[in-house]
GROMACS .gro file of C-alpha atoms in nm:
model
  323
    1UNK     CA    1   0.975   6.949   8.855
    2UNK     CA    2   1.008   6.841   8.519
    3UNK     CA    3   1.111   6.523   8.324
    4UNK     CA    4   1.273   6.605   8.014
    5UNK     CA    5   1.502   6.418   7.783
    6UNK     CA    6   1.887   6.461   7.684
    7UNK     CA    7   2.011   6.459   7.365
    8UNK     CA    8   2.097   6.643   7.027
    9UNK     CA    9   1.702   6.705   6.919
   10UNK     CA   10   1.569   6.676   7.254
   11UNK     CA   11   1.500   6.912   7.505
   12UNK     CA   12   1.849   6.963   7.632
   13UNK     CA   13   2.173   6.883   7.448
   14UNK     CA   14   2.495   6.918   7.612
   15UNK     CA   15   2.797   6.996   7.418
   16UNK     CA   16   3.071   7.198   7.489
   17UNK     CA   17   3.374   7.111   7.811
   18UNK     CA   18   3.348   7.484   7.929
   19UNK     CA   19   3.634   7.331   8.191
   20UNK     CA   20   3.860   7.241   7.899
   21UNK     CA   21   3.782   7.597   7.736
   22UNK     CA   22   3.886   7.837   7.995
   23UNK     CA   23   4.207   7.835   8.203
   24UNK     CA   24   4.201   7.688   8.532
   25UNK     CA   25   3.802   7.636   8.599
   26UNK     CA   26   3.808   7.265   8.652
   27UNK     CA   27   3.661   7.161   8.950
   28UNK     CA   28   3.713   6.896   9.238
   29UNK     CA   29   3.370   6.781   9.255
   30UNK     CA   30   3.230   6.842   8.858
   31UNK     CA   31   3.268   6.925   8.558
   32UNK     CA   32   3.104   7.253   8.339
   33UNK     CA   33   2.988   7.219   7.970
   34UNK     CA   34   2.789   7.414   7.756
   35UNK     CA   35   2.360   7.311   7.787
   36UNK     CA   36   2.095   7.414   7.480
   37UNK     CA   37   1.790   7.441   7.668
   38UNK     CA   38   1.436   7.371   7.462
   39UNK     CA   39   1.193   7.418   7.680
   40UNK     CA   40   0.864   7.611   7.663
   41UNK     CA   41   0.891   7.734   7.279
   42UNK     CA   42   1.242   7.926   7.385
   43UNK     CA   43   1.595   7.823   7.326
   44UNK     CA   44   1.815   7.921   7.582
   45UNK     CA   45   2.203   7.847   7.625
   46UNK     CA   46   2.356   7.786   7.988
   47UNK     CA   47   2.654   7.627   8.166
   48UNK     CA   48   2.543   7.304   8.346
   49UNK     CA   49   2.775   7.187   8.611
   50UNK     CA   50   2.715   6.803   8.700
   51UNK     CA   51   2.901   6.642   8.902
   52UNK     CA   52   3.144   6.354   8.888
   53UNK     CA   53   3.064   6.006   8.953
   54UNK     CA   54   3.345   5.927   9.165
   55UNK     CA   55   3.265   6.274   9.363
   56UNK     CA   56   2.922   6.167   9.525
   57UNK     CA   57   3.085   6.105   9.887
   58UNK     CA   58   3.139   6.498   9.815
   59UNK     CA   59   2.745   6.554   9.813
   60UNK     CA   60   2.676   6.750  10.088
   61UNK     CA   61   2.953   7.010   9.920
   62UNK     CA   62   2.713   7.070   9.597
   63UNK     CA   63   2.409   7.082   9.813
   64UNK     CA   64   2.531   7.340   9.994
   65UNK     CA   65   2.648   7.518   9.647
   66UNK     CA   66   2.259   7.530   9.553
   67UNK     CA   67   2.188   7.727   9.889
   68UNK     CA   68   2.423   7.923   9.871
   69UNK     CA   69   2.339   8.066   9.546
   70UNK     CA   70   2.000   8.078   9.658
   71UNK     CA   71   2.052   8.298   9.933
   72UNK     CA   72   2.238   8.520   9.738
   73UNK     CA   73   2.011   8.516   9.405
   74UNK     CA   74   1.944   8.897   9.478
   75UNK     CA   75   2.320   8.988   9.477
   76UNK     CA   76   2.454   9.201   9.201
   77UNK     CA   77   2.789   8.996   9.060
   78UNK     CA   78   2.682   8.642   9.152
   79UNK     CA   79   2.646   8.415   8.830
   80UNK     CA   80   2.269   8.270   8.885
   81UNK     CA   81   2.151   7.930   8.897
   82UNK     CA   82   1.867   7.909   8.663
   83UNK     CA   83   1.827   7.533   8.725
   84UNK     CA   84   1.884   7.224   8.932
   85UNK     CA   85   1.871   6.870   8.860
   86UNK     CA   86   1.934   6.520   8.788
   87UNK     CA   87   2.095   6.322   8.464
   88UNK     CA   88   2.012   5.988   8.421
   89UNK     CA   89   2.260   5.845   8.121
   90UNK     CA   90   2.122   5.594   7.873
   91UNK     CA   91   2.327   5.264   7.955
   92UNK     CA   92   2.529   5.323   7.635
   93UNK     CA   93   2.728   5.614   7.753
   94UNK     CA   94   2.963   5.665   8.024
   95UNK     CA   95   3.023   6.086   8.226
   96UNK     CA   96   3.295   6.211   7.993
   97UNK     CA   97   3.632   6.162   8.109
   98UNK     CA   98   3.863   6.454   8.184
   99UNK     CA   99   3.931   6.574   7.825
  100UNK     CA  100   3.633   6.458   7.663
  101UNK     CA  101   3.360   6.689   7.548
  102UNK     CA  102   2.917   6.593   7.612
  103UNK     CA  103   2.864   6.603   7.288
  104UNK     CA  104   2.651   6.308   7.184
  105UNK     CA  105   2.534   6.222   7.573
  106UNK     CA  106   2.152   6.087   7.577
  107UNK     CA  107   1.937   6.014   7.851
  108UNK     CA  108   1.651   6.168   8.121
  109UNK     CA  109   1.659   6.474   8.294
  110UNK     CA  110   1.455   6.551   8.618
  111UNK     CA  111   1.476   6.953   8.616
  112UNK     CA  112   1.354   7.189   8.893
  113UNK     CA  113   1.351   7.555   8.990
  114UNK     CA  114   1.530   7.704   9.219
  115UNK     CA  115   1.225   7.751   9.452
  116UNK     CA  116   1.207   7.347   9.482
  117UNK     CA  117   1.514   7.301   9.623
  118UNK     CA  118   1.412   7.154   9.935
  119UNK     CA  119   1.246   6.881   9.714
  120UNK     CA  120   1.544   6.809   9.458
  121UNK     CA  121   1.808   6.800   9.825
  122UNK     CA  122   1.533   6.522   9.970
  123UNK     CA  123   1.524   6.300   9.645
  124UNK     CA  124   1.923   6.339   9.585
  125UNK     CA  125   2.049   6.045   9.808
  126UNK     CA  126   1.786   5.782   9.677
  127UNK     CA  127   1.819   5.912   9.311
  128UNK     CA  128   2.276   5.895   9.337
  129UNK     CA  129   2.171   5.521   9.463
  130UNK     CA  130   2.012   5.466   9.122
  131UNK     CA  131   2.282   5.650   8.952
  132UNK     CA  132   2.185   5.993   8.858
  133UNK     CA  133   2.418   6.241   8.820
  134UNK     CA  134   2.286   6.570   9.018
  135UNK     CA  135   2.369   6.937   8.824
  136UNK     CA  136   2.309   7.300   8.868
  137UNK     CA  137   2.230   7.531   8.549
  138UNK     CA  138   2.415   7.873   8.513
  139UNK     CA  139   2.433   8.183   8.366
  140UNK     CA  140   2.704   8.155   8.113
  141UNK     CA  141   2.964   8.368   8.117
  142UNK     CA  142   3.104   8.510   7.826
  143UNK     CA  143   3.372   8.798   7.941
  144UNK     CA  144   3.734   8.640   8.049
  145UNK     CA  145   3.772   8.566   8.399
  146UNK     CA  146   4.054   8.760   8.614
  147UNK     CA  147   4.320   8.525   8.566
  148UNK     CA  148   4.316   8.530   8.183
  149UNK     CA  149   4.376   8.952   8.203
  150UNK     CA  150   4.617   9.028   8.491
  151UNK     CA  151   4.851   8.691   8.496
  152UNK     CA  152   5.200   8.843   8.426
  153UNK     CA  153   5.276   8.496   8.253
  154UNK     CA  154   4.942   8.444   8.108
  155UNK     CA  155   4.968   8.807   7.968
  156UNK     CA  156   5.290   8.826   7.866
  157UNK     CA  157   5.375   9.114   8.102
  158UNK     CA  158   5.087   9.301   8.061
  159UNK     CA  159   4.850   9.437   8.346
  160UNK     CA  160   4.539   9.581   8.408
  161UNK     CA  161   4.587   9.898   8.512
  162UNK     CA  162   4.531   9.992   8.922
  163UNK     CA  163   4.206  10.219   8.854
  164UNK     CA  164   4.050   9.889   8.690
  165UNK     CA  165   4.216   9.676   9.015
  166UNK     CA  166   4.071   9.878   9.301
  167UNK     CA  167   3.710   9.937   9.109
  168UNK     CA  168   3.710   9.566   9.108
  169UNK     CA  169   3.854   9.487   9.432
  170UNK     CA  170   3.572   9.731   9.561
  171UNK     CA  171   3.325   9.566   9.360
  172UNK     CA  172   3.383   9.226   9.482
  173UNK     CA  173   3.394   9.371   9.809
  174UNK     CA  174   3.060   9.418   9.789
  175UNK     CA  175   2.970   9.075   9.701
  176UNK     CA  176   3.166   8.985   9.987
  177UNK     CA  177   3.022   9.205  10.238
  178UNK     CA  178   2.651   9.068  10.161
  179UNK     CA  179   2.756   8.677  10.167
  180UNK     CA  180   2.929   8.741  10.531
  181UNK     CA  181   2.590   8.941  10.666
  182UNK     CA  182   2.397   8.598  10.528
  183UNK     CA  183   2.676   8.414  10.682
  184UNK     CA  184   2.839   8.300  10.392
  185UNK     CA  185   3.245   8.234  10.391
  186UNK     CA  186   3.371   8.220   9.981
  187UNK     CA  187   3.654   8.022  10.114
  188UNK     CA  188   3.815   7.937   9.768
  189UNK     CA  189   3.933   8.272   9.634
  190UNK     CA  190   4.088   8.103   9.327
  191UNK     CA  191   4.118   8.431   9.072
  192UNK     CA  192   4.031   8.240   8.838
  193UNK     CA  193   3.641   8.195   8.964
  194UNK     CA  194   3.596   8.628   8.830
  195UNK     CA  195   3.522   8.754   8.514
  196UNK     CA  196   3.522   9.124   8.457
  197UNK     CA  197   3.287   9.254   8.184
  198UNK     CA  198   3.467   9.547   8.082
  199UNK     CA  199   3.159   9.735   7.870
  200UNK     CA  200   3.002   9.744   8.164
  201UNK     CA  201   3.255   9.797   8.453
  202UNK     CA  202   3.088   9.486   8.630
  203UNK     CA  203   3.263   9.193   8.801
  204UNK     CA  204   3.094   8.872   8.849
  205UNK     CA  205   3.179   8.568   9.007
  206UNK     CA  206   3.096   8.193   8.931
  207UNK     CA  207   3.224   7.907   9.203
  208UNK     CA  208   3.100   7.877   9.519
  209UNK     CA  209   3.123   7.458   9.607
  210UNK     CA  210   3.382   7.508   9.880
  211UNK     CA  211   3.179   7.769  10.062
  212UNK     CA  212   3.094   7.761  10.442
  213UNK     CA  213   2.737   7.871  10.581
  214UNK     CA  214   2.688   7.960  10.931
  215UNK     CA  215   2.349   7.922  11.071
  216UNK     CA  216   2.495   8.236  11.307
  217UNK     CA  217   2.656   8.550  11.253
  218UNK     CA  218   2.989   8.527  11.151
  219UNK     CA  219   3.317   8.579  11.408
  220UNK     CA  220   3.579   8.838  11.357
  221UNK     CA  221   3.769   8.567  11.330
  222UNK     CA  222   3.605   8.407  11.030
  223UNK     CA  223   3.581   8.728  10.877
  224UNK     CA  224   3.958   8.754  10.908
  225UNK     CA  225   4.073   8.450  10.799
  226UNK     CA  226   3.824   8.477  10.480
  227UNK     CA  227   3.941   8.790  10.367
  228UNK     CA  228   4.335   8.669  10.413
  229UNK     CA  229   4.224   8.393  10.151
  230UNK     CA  230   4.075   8.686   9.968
  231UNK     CA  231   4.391   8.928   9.990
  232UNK     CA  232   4.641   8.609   9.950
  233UNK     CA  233   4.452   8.445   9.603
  234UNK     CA  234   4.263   8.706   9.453
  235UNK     CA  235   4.406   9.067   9.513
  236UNK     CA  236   4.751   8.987   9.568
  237UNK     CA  237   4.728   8.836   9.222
  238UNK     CA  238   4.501   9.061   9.042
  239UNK     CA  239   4.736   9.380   9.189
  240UNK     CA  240   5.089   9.163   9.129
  241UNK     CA  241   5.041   8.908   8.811
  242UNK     CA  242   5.185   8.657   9.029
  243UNK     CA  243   5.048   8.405   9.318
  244UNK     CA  244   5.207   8.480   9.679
  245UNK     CA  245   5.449   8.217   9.829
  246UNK     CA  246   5.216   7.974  10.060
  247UNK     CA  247   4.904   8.016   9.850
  248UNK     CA  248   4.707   7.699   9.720
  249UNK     CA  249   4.813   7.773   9.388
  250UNK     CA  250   4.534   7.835   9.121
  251UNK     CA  251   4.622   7.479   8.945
  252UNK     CA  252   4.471   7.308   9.259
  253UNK     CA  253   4.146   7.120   9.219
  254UNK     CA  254   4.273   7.008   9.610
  255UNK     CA  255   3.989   7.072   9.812
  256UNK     CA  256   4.174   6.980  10.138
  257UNK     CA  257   4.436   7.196  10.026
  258UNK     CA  258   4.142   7.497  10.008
  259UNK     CA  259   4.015   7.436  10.326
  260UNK     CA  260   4.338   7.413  10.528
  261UNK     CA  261   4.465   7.731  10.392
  262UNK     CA  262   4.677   7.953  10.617
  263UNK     CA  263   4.497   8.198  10.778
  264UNK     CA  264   4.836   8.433  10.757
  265UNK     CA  265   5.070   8.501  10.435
  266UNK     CA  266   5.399   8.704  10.370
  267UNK     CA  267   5.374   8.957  10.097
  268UNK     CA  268   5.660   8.920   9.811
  269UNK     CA  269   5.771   9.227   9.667
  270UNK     CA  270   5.933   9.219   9.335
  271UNK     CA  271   6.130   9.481   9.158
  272UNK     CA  272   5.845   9.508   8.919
  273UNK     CA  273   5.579   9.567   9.192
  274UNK     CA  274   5.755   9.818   9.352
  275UNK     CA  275   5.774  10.022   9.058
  276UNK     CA  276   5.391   9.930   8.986
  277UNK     CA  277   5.193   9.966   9.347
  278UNK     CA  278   5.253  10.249   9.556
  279UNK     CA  279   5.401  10.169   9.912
  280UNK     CA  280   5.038  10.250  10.067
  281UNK     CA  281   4.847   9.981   9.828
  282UNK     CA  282   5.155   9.723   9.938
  283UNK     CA  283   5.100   9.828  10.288
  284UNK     CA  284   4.729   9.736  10.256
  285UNK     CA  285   4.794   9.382  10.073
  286UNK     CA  286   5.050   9.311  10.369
  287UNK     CA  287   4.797   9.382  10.614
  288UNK     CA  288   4.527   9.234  10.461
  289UNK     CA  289   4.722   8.923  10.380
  290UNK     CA  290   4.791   8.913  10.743
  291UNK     CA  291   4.458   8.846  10.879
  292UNK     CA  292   4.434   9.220  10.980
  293UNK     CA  293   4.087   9.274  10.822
  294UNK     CA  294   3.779   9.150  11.034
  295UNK     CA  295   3.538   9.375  10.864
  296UNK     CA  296   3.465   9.386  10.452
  297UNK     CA  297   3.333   9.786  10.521
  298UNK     CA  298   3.692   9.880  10.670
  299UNK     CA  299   3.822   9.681  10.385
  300UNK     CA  300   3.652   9.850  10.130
  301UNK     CA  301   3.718  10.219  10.313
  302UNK     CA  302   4.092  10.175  10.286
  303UNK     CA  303   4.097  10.093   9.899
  304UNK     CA  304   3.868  10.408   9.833
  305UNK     CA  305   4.142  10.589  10.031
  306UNK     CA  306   4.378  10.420   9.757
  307UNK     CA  307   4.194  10.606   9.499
  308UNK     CA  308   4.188  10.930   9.651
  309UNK     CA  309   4.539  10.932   9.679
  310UNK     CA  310   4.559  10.848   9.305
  311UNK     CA  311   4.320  11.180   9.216
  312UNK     CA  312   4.522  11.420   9.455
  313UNK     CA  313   4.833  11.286   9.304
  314UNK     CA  314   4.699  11.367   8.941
  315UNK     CA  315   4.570  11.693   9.034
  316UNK     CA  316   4.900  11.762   9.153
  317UNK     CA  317   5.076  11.618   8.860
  318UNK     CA  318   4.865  11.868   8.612
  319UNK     CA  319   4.898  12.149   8.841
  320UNK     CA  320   5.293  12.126   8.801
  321UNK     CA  321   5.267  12.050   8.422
  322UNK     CA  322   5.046  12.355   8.390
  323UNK     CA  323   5.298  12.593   8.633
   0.00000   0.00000   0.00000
């Protein structure tokens, strides 16, 4: 651990509301702004996450945020933690409000690796009593997150196009499948917690306060129900532009609302859609929506099949053009 102090000048300076920057990414239990770390001779910018004052009877929901990205440091797509700690303000200066940025904030910082976190979780309760403000340090993301590129409202109209859907259905698929082995549920499945780096054909995710850990291997049943949330708030949306009927809707900072999800959803098929998805990939969404799914694997098998389909149907397609 390290004591370090806040402050334009100082070892860390926070700035920037990240929250206020990017569509729908403000948070129940904190709030995200841009951190200039000084330490060791390098400068380093991150996204530091502290949470709200009047969150702290929400503790044990940002402790369990810091194990759960510990556990999954080694998984290609998750957004690392660099960093835990704690903020101590200078008496002067009050957590910004809800549309103010961090610039200008001074005070202490106790900073610790992840490897320490059984340390920083012990000290948390006495140090919240004495009014430190506990954070976790991120990568920060640059590329724009999911709901930004396929929102039918947000876009104007305009969608990604289904070969970029399913490689990044797939590819979060994969993130998923890992997290349930460790016996880790995502639970919130809010699309607008994804960024897709396009140069790189690489998805990435950043928010994981509402998950669930299991000290057990997860149920079919748990499985199912998580992937519904995942069909219902990220894939029906990222395939569709538009949030399904039923859904915690992405403007919800709810966490109750999150938590007490259905575990079932109807699938809404608009004129547009129709034309769009193919009556096999609205098939899957229905079933998938419907708690069908109790296995990532079978998941992941059945939108590979999607894209199959799409290459036979192309072959045939240039076969015709050429006859």
């Amino acid at each position: 651990m390290k004591k370090l102090k806040l402050g334009e000048g100082n070892d860390i300076n926070l700035t920037d509301a990240l929250d206020l920057i990017i569509p729908y990414t403000q948070g129940f239990f904190a709030r995200v702004f841009t951190g200039f770390f000084h330490l060791n001779g390098n400068n380093k910018r991150y996204a530091v996450k502290i949470m709200r004052p009047e969150r702290m009877d929400s503790i044990d929901n940002f402790i369990r945020e810091t194990r759960v990205l510990k556990m999954l440091d080694d998984v290609e797509g998750i957004t690392r933690m660099l960093y835990m700690g704690m903020i101590k303000l200078d008496e002067k200066y009050e957590f910004p409000s809800h549309e103010q940025s961090a610039r200008g904030l001074e005070g202490n910082v106790d900073l610790f690796l992840p490897k320490e976190i059984d340390t920083f979780s012990s000290q948390l309760p006495e140090m919240i009593e004495q009014g430190w403000l506990p954070f976790i340090t991120l990568e920060l993301r640059s590329e724009p997150n999911l709901y930004t590129l396929c929102d039918r409202y947000f876009t104007a109209g305009k969608y990604l196009d289904l070969n970029t859907c399913i490689k990044i259905a797939i590819q979060i698929c994969d993130i998923l499948e890992k997290a349930h082995k460790r016996g880790i549920l995502l639970t919130d499945y809010k699309i607008a917690h994804f960024y897709w780096q396009d140069l790189f054909d690489k998805v990435y995710i950043i928010d994981w306060n509402c998950a669930v850990i299991k000290e057990r291997p997860l149920t079919e049943g748990e499985i199912g129900y998580d992937l519904a949330q995942f069909g219902a708030r990220t894939l029906y949306h990222l395939f569709t532009g538009s949030e399904p009927s039923g859904a915690p809707s992405i403007q919800t900072t709810d966490i109750q609302e999150v938590l007490t999800a259905p575990s079932k959803y109807r699938s809404d098929w608009d004129h547009d859609t129709k034309e769009r998805l193919s009556a096999s990939l609205m098939d899957f969404l229905s079933k998938l929506m419907d708690g069908q799914y109790s296995s990532v694997n079978q998941l992941k098998q059945d939108l590979s099949s999607e894209v199959k389909k799409k290459l036979i149907l192309l072959i045939r397609n240039h076969q015709q053009f050429e006859n």
